[in-house]
């Protein structure tokens, strides 16, 4: 339903790049969940631009929670998070409000909102809004960890440079969640940063691939049709601006395998059913099978670049050359990883509450 | 919502592989839409197994419509389609009801339904249910064509054999929709069929990639957050059994491009705004930009194979060797193409009705 | 969502008065629930017209269940019920298809469906469709009884004749559910029947009030805003054709009380919190408080009468006199009681599954 | 879905009586709608307590809109309204946090939220939250007026004193919307106020009945099953704290009529189809027929009274006597009238957008 996602735990997003606040409402989350402000801050820090590989727009992201929390515990009623927009330069944008920046949403916003859209800094389409998603997701992610469900995302690929795959998933999630540039192999990370800086020096941008692992999901969550785990996760992930693809387990590579190679044989381990391989990414028939859920998203290069580009003025319906000024990110893949964590956490909380009831996340003493 | 998909036009699926009927209810579709039984039959024929490259289970798919249609026009109230299951051999399955076939949903069904699931022939998880999806989608697809919106899917890849890309999209859609094996290049099709037969001879199976094009979508459909066009389509597509990935436009390949290459420059053509390239697949910021929508799905090889596989008996919690008997498809990618068309049509009807009102699809004279 | 009701357990209705089948799909119901065909038949019998106080249209209501049930237990996947329409006389209606019967939906159907509606026998608006609601609700009602939650409805008032209130609610529910004419006081029932026959003799019709009691609802079900228990129940009840009002507990009478009279004092009984009185009908702040839920609906007199009535032909837009022929009910309040039970059961199953998880209704041994 | 209401236009409510802000998010509202801050302020003023007939809690309700509005026009993206809580006396409540005030939600909140609920001043259950509903509804109501759809609510009854019925509905709506105490007959209003003051002097409270008229609704809005106009409106209205009943048109009185009296004969007037009487309240078969929609709600007396009442301490599970201190309203019916207007406006905007598309409310020049 448009800006609300979820059936039992639902998140509503609002705000514009240059408005007073952006924010989120989380509805339906169980009562008694610890709201750890430092944890939320840390997630916001991981998203925040820093150094030369990101936009110079520096936000403090000093969020406040104005409802649904008492004595640092969720009350069970809607939790509202507000994040003020502080470093706003609206003057940067006003001259170009009818110029459609290529592969941005300026033109489609015009088609949908008929000129009434907030054009300043991308308005409601700005990646800035993902800060609210991160804050909401951080609350969910923390709650999941208390129940033994862990989420971690690394930059699997950036500017054609590859990071290694997940290996010891528990240890990998633990370590990656502490890193500001989320790669397992530092050398790969250095090469990625160099490539980002090189693109930046050219006034250009790069993309990449994010890989997420989820550990500890209970068995039997998800539906056979429509509300499959893959369907719910993918529905959400395309809300991360720049995502153009998603794949689970072996993903597109599975389409070149034969069944005898692709199938994941079941076996017993310590009295539990597990699979030898995990080509289906922890999901069979739309339902969790207890193995780690693994998925990857394709992140396109940031569309804002500092090169002249052919485009149109959609008011005058004439062709013009766009020469973006202002601030931008030469890559967002390294920042988007924490957005992907947050988005994942929201989907899981919703699926779990729907499956096991609204109190399932409430800690028991 | 589980077995119902859609907000304004909603489809509910029901049925099991060995039940009396499978079927679908389409609710919210505009009144006055022509219900062309031959068109529906043709779509069902395209899905139906045929020849040695498919399962020998031969269904006639003689559907009937028991509500919502009067004088071959939709009344505007729920349309219910029933498809009888005729060629049912329940004896094939009863011995193996607690054996988890690798990469099937037997084990996750057990986890979710606690032994009460209909285990015969995959039950509610059977690909058989997609016949109902095809019938429902056929009605939607026909209605869209009447409004100038066309959908076509080809087998982009099967057993590592590639078909060419979409070129003249209107002509390609028109031609592909008449083909029983949906490839543009007949030579590629022959090689694919050979590869399928080779796998079949080995008791094995192969997968592939399906590519869909949508032509004629109005501008400004989709939402910036959550109910993005990509999000809605992907949510649905993962209900096609075997889909493990989806990508739009350039998809995962875009993650290796620089922005200057990836961006789609806008220009004018015949007074309309178009883009030079279409790397974003017709969607910017979650909203249609008037260019063709292009997406691809990864189809895993059919999990049923005729080789011994290690697995477990989830009742006794012991390891066993599975040796499937019965009927199966050595590939389903060539049959799934029409399921993908149907699934796409349902999503589009829903999005369009939500955007432009429930009467939008009603033909005007 | 139009013809689908419910968030976790959802019911979809379909069919027309003169179509091949009417029916319902119940999605999301827990697995392992006993499907008692005799119980369902009994509920359908209670709804079925009988004697001179009802329409002479005699239906056998020989339902069949074509999905979601195996060995008389729910599988957890969608349950589809089909009820054939057998006693159809389409000839009765064809001449009057553009005459708006007063207080019927003929004219609003025309406004909504633009002439494509199935006009025969009221089409999708026919009270006939409630047979499908009854069958679906019967499954839910039986499942609730297994968990100790009981629902009963009596004719509180008909043609100004009053039945007594609920007294010993458990005993009253038990006895009323066995009665074909649902009154506690037989003498009141006789007077009601006389009044119905008197109206029938005049070619006229009467209405009434239905009162429902729910016993055994767990504490803490419902939401403070929007999805209040009252809101969910009332949303559903207005789908019973002829319902024009609903009130909980003391209902409209509470608006004339002072707070000191209206308030329900809490007290302890056998270690449980109960209330002395039950003016709020078992719901505080939208949430169940453990007391019986009591509500009443206003049922208007059947709009079909055998007297000339002024109306319009909405095709020619001229005034005409309507003189209905065919079959009708001089009252439906006594038949609607079982529809109200069924509708209530569906709402409760949905609320309980949402609150306590999708397996909550699965019987444990 | 819990704290979100609506399918196409959706409102999410958040906040607690003693939190920093209460507020609302309106999602899906068309772009280009005038956001008239004075109009919103006026609606908030009508809700605000004033004089001796209301609580002495004096709020300024200085709302701010932090997203979705640019240059006083809706952008089409979520509109977020924040209303600060200024006059908070948390000390008043802390001692009584485990005392269940009779007919309040203290006990059910405990059952649902397990002690984590914000108990201060009723928390999320407080009537205070309706200020956010009023602000959101005011935006909707203004937008509807621009399209010729008018809503007005009067106090039909208070403490057994009756106001006259709607007569010239257009004039009545216009006049009532300017009155701070919403009665047509000033003499009735005086008697109501006297009765409120008399109850207040006794430490007691009174209830009443609110009657709403809607003029100008387009034909053909609403659904035959489940999402009937009555169902949608009633679902919403029970979110107004204190509502215990709702009736449409003749309402409960229709249940005593015969069909020949209850039926609304159609006739032509100025080329339009109208009805002679309006006993069905403008809705046939769940769908608008173009006549005014009329409904009434039963408002219970404010549960907070200044008399000793028997109740329980739900922590110690012992019986205690409650003697409320602090602030309260001896009646809220006169304040709730504007909440009912707002709630109605939200439902109508949602139904209209779903029926006619998301741009329907966008003004055309």
mmCIF file of N, CA, C and O in Angstrom, chain C residues 252-258, chain D residues 154-165 181-199 206-211 296-297 299 333-334:
data_model
loop_
_atom_site.group_PDB
_atom_site.id
_atom_site.type_symbol
_atom_site.label_atom_id
_atom_site.label_comp_id
_atom_site.label_asym_id
_atom_site.label_seq_id
_atom_site.Cartn_x
_atom_site.Cartn_y
_atom_site.Cartn_z
ATOM 1 N N UNK C 252 -27.231 2.024 21.422
ATOM 2 C CA UNK C 252 -27.772 3.374 21.382
ATOM 3 C C UNK C 252 -28.340 3.787 22.733
ATOM 4 O O UNK C 252 -28.346 4.974 23.072
ATOM 5 N N UNK C 253 -28.798 2.818 23.510
ATOM 6 C CA UNK C 253 -29.366 3.151 24.826
ATOM 7 C C UNK C 253 -28.316 3.768 25.745
ATOM 8 O O UNK C 253 -28.643 4.553 26.644
ATOM 9 N N UNK C 254 -27.049 3.456 25.516
ATOM 10 C CA UNK C 254 -26.005 3.982 26.405
ATOM 11 C C UNK C 254 -25.894 5.491 26.268
ATOM 12 O O UNK C 254 -25.425 6.176 27.183
ATOM 13 N N UNK C 255 -26.336 6.020 25.115
ATOM 14 C CA UNK C 255 -26.185 7.457 24.890
ATOM 15 C C UNK C 255 -27.117 8.272 25.775
ATOM 16 O O UNK C 255 -26.930 9.472 25.928
ATOM 17 N N UNK C 256 -28.108 7.631 26.369
ATOM 18 C CA UNK C 256 -28.997 8.329 27.301
ATOM 19 C C UNK C 256 -28.608 8.114 28.766
ATOM 20 O O UNK C 256 -29.232 8.696 29.659
ATOM 21 N N UNK C 257 -27.621 7.273 28.990
ATOM 22 C CA UNK C 257 -27.201 7.017 30.379
ATOM 23 C C UNK C 257 -26.205 8.067 30.846
ATOM 24 O O UNK C 257 -25.549 8.721 30.055
ATOM 25 N N UNK C 258 -26.094 8.172 32.160
ATOM 26 C CA UNK C 258 -24.966 8.903 32.737
ATOM 27 C C UNK C 258 -23.797 7.931 32.905
ATOM 28 O O UNK C 258 -23.998 6.708 32.999
ATOM 29 N N UNK D 154 -24.223 17.026 13.368
ATOM 30 C CA UNK D 154 -24.785 17.759 14.512
ATOM 31 C C UNK D 154 -25.037 16.811 15.683
ATOM 32 O O UNK D 154 -25.048 15.579 15.525
ATOM 33 N N UNK D 155 -25.187 17.414 16.848
ATOM 34 C CA UNK D 155 -25.510 16.643 18.049
ATOM 35 C C UNK D 155 -27.017 16.375 18.001
ATOM 36 O O UNK D 155 -27.822 17.244 18.323
ATOM 37 N N UNK D 156 -27.373 15.181 17.579
ATOM 38 C CA UNK D 156 -28.794 14.842 17.414
ATOM 39 C C UNK D 156 -29.464 14.700 18.778
ATOM 40 O O UNK D 156 -30.656 14.947 18.928
ATOM 41 N N UNK D 157 -28.654 14.347 19.766
ATOM 42 C CA UNK D 157 -29.216 14.008 21.070
ATOM 43 C C UNK D 157 -28.082 14.112 22.076
ATOM 44 O O UNK D 157 -26.956 13.708 21.790
ATOM 45 N N UNK D 158 -28.375 14.662 23.214
ATOM 46 C CA UNK D 158 -27.372 14.717 24.281
ATOM 47 C C UNK D 158 -28.117 14.716 25.599
ATOM 48 O O UNK D 158 -29.027 15.538 25.799
ATOM 49 N N UNK D 159 -27.759 13.812 26.482
ATOM 50 C CA UNK D 159 -28.431 13.730 27.773
ATOM 51 C C UNK D 159 -29.947 13.718 27.602
ATOM 52 O O UNK D 159 -30.667 14.426 28.312
ATOM 53 N N UNK D 160 -30.407 12.970 26.645
ATOM 54 C CA UNK D 160 -31.827 12.781 26.289
ATOM 55 C C UNK D 160 -32.481 13.992 25.618
ATOM 56 O O UNK D 160 -33.640 13.908 25.201
ATOM 57 N N UNK D 161 -31.766 15.085 25.468
ATOM 58 C CA UNK D 161 -32.328 16.239 24.755
ATOM 59 C C UNK D 161 -32.103 16.055 23.257
ATOM 60 O O UNK D 161 -31.000 15.743 22.833
ATOM 61 N N UNK D 162 -33.173 16.283 22.474
ATOM 62 C CA UNK D 162 -33.103 16.065 21.029
ATOM 63 C C UNK D 162 -32.927 17.356 20.249
ATOM 64 O O UNK D 162 -33.563 18.362 20.566
ATOM 65 N N UNK D 163 -32.133 17.307 19.213
ATOM 66 C CA UNK D 163 -32.111 18.370 18.212
ATOM 67 C C UNK D 163 -33.021 17.934 17.065
ATOM 68 O O UNK D 163 -33.354 16.751 16.932
ATOM 69 N N UNK D 164 -33.447 18.864 16.229
ATOM 70 C CA UNK D 164 -34.269 18.480 15.076
ATOM 71 C C UNK D 164 -33.418 17.708 14.056
ATOM 72 O O UNK D 164 -32.190 17.719 14.093
ATOM 73 N N UNK D 165 -34.066 17.063 13.130
ATOM 74 C CA UNK D 165 -33.376 16.340 12.056
ATOM 75 C C UNK D 165 -32.807 17.300 11.002
ATOM 76 O O UNK D 165 -33.160 18.474 10.968
ATOM 77 N N UNK D 181 -21.025 24.751 19.038
ATOM 78 C CA UNK D 181 -21.857 23.705 19.647
ATOM 79 C C UNK D 181 -22.883 23.335 18.592
ATOM 80 O O UNK D 181 -23.796 24.104 18.295
ATOM 81 N N UNK D 182 -22.722 22.149 18.033
ATOM 82 C CA UNK D 182 -23.368 21.834 16.761
ATOM 83 C C UNK D 182 -24.793 21.338 16.915
ATOM 84 O O UNK D 182 -25.071 20.138 16.829
ATOM 85 N N UNK D 183 -25.715 22.257 17.142
ATOM 86 C CA UNK D 183 -27.137 21.902 17.095
ATOM 87 C C UNK D 183 -27.843 22.865 16.149
ATOM 88 O O UNK D 183 -27.424 23.999 15.959
ATOM 89 N N UNK D 184 -28.925 22.384 15.528
ATOM 90 C CA UNK D 184 -29.704 23.260 14.662
ATOM 91 C C UNK D 184 -30.555 24.199 15.502
ATOM 92 O O UNK D 184 -30.694 25.364 15.197
ATOM 93 N N UNK D 185 -31.121 23.659 16.571
ATOM 94 C CA UNK D 185 -32.020 24.447 17.410
ATOM 95 C C UNK D 185 -31.270 24.959 18.639
ATOM 96 O O UNK D 185 -30.885 24.154 19.507
ATOM 97 N N UNK D 186 -31.113 26.249 18.727
ATOM 98 C CA UNK D 186 -30.335 26.813 19.830
ATOM 99 C C UNK D 186 -30.927 26.438 21.190
ATOM 100 O O UNK D 186 -30.201 26.197 22.153
ATOM 101 N N UNK D 187 -32.249 26.353 21.245
ATOM 102 C CA UNK D 187 -32.889 26.035 22.531
ATOM 103 C C UNK D 187 -32.508 24.630 22.984
ATOM 104 O O UNK D 187 -32.256 24.386 24.165
ATOM 105 N N UNK D 188 -32.438 23.703 22.020
ATOM 106 C CA UNK D 188 -32.009 22.347 22.359
ATOM 107 C C UNK D 188 -30.569 22.391 22.866
ATOM 108 O O UNK D 188 -30.213 21.727 23.852
ATOM 109 N N UNK D 189 -29.757 23.194 22.208
ATOM 110 C CA UNK D 189 -28.352 23.318 22.612
ATOM 111 C C UNK D 189 -28.226 23.816 24.039
ATOM 112 O O UNK D 189 -27.405 23.311 24.830
ATOM 113 N N UNK D 190 -29.059 24.793 24.379
ATOM 114 C CA UNK D 190 -28.989 25.325 25.744
ATOM 115 C C UNK D 190 -29.343 24.250 26.764
ATOM 116 O O UNK D 190 -28.693 24.103 27.802
ATOM 117 N N UNK D 191 -30.380 23.502 26.446
ATOM 118 C CA UNK D 191 -30.785 22.434 27.371
ATOM 119 C C UNK D 191 -29.710 21.366 27.499
ATOM 120 O O UNK D 191 -29.475 20.816 28.580
ATOM 121 N N UNK D 192 -29.063 21.068 26.377
ATOM 122 C CA UNK D 192 -27.981 20.084 26.431
ATOM 123 C C UNK D 192 -26.850 20.581 27.334
ATOM 124 O O UNK D 192 -26.330 19.836 28.175
ATOM 125 N N UNK D 193 -26.478 21.823 27.155
ATOM 126 C CA UNK D 193 -25.379 22.370 27.972
ATOM 127 C C UNK D 193 -25.742 22.343 29.458
ATOM 128 O O UNK D 193 -24.910 22.041 30.306
ATOM 129 N N UNK D 194 -26.993 22.692 29.732
ATOM 130 C CA UNK D 194 -27.437 22.636 31.132
ATOM 131 C C UNK D 194 -27.313 21.217 31.686
ATOM 132 O O UNK D 194 -26.841 21.019 32.810
ATOM 133 N N UNK D 195 -27.717 20.262 30.876
ATOM 134 C CA UNK D 195 -27.662 18.870 31.328
ATOM 135 C C UNK D 195 -26.212 18.429 31.535
ATOM 136 O O UNK D 195 -25.895 17.676 32.459
ATOM 137 N N UNK D 196 -25.331 18.908 30.677
ATOM 138 C CA UNK D 196 -23.909 18.574 30.826
ATOM 139 C C UNK D 196 -23.375 19.164 32.129
ATOM 140 O O UNK D 196 -22.683 18.499 32.913
ATOM 141 N N UNK D 197 -23.716 20.436 32.369
ATOM 142 C CA UNK D 197 -23.245 21.091 33.586
ATOM 143 C C UNK D 197 -23.824 20.420 34.828
ATOM 144 O O UNK D 197 -23.139 20.278 35.843
ATOM 145 N N UNK D 198 -25.079 20.003 34.735
ATOM 146 C CA UNK D 198 -25.696 19.318 35.873
ATOM 147 C C UNK D 198 -24.979 18.014 36.174
ATOM 148 O O UNK D 198 -24.681 17.696 37.339
ATOM 149 N N UNK D 199 -24.655 17.286 35.125
ATOM 150 C CA UNK D 199 -23.918 16.036 35.314
ATOM 151 C C UNK D 199 -22.547 16.345 35.906
ATOM 152 O O UNK D 199 -22.077 15.662 36.835
ATOM 153 N N UNK D 206 -22.374 12.579 30.645
ATOM 154 C CA UNK D 206 -23.489 12.211 29.772
ATOM 155 C C UNK D 206 -22.999 11.860 28.369
ATOM 156 O O UNK D 206 -21.889 12.221 27.979
ATOM 157 N N UNK D 207 -23.855 11.178 27.627
ATOM 158 C CA UNK D 207 -23.537 10.786 26.244
ATOM 159 C C UNK D 207 -24.500 11.407 25.258
ATOM 160 O O UNK D 207 -25.158 12.403 25.577
ATOM 161 N N UNK D 208 -24.572 10.830 24.071
ATOM 162 C CA UNK D 208 -25.475 11.393 23.081
ATOM 163 C C UNK D 208 -25.405 10.665 21.759
ATOM 164 O O UNK D 208 -24.847 9.573 21.658
ATOM 165 N N UNK D 209 -25.995 11.277 20.766
ATOM 166 C CA UNK D 209 -26.041 10.710 19.419
ATOM 167 C C UNK D 209 -25.587 11.780 18.436
ATOM 168 O O UNK D 209 -26.032 12.923 18.515
ATOM 169 N N UNK D 210 -24.691 11.398 17.541
ATOM 170 C CA UNK D 210 -24.239 12.310 16.489
ATOM 171 C C UNK D 210 -24.837 11.875 15.162
ATOM 172 O O UNK D 210 -24.858 10.688 14.845
ATOM 173 N N UNK D 211 -25.282 12.843 14.389
ATOM 174 C CA UNK D 211 -25.851 12.542 13.079
ATOM 175 C C UNK D 211 -25.065 13.276 11.999
ATOM 176 O O UNK D 211 -24.854 14.479 12.086
ATOM 177 N N UNK D 296 -25.957 7.871 11.948
ATOM 178 C CA UNK D 296 -25.907 8.321 13.338
ATOM 179 C C UNK D 296 -25.026 7.381 14.159
ATOM 180 O O UNK D 296 -25.038 6.167 13.917
ATOM 181 N N UNK D 297 -24.315 7.925 15.103
ATOM 182 C CA UNK D 297 -23.512 7.110 16.012
ATOM 183 C C UNK D 297 -23.973 7.330 17.445
ATOM 184 O O UNK D 297 -24.405 8.427 17.808
ATOM 185 N N UNK D 299 -22.878 7.719 21.170
ATOM 186 C CA UNK D 299 -21.692 8.123 21.930
ATOM 187 C C UNK D 299 -21.961 7.860 23.404
ATOM 188 O O UNK D 299 -22.889 8.427 23.984
ATOM 189 N N UNK D 333 -19.606 14.407 23.413
ATOM 190 C CA UNK D 333 -20.389 14.315 22.183
ATOM 191 C C UNK D 333 -20.268 15.591 21.344
ATOM 192 O O UNK D 333 -20.154 15.538 20.116
ATOM 193 N N UNK D 334 -20.256 16.741 21.996
ATOM 194 C CA UNK D 334 -20.187 18.013 21.257
ATOM 195 C C UNK D 334 -18.806 18.249 20.654
ATOM 196 O O UNK D 334 -18.669 19.010 19.710
#
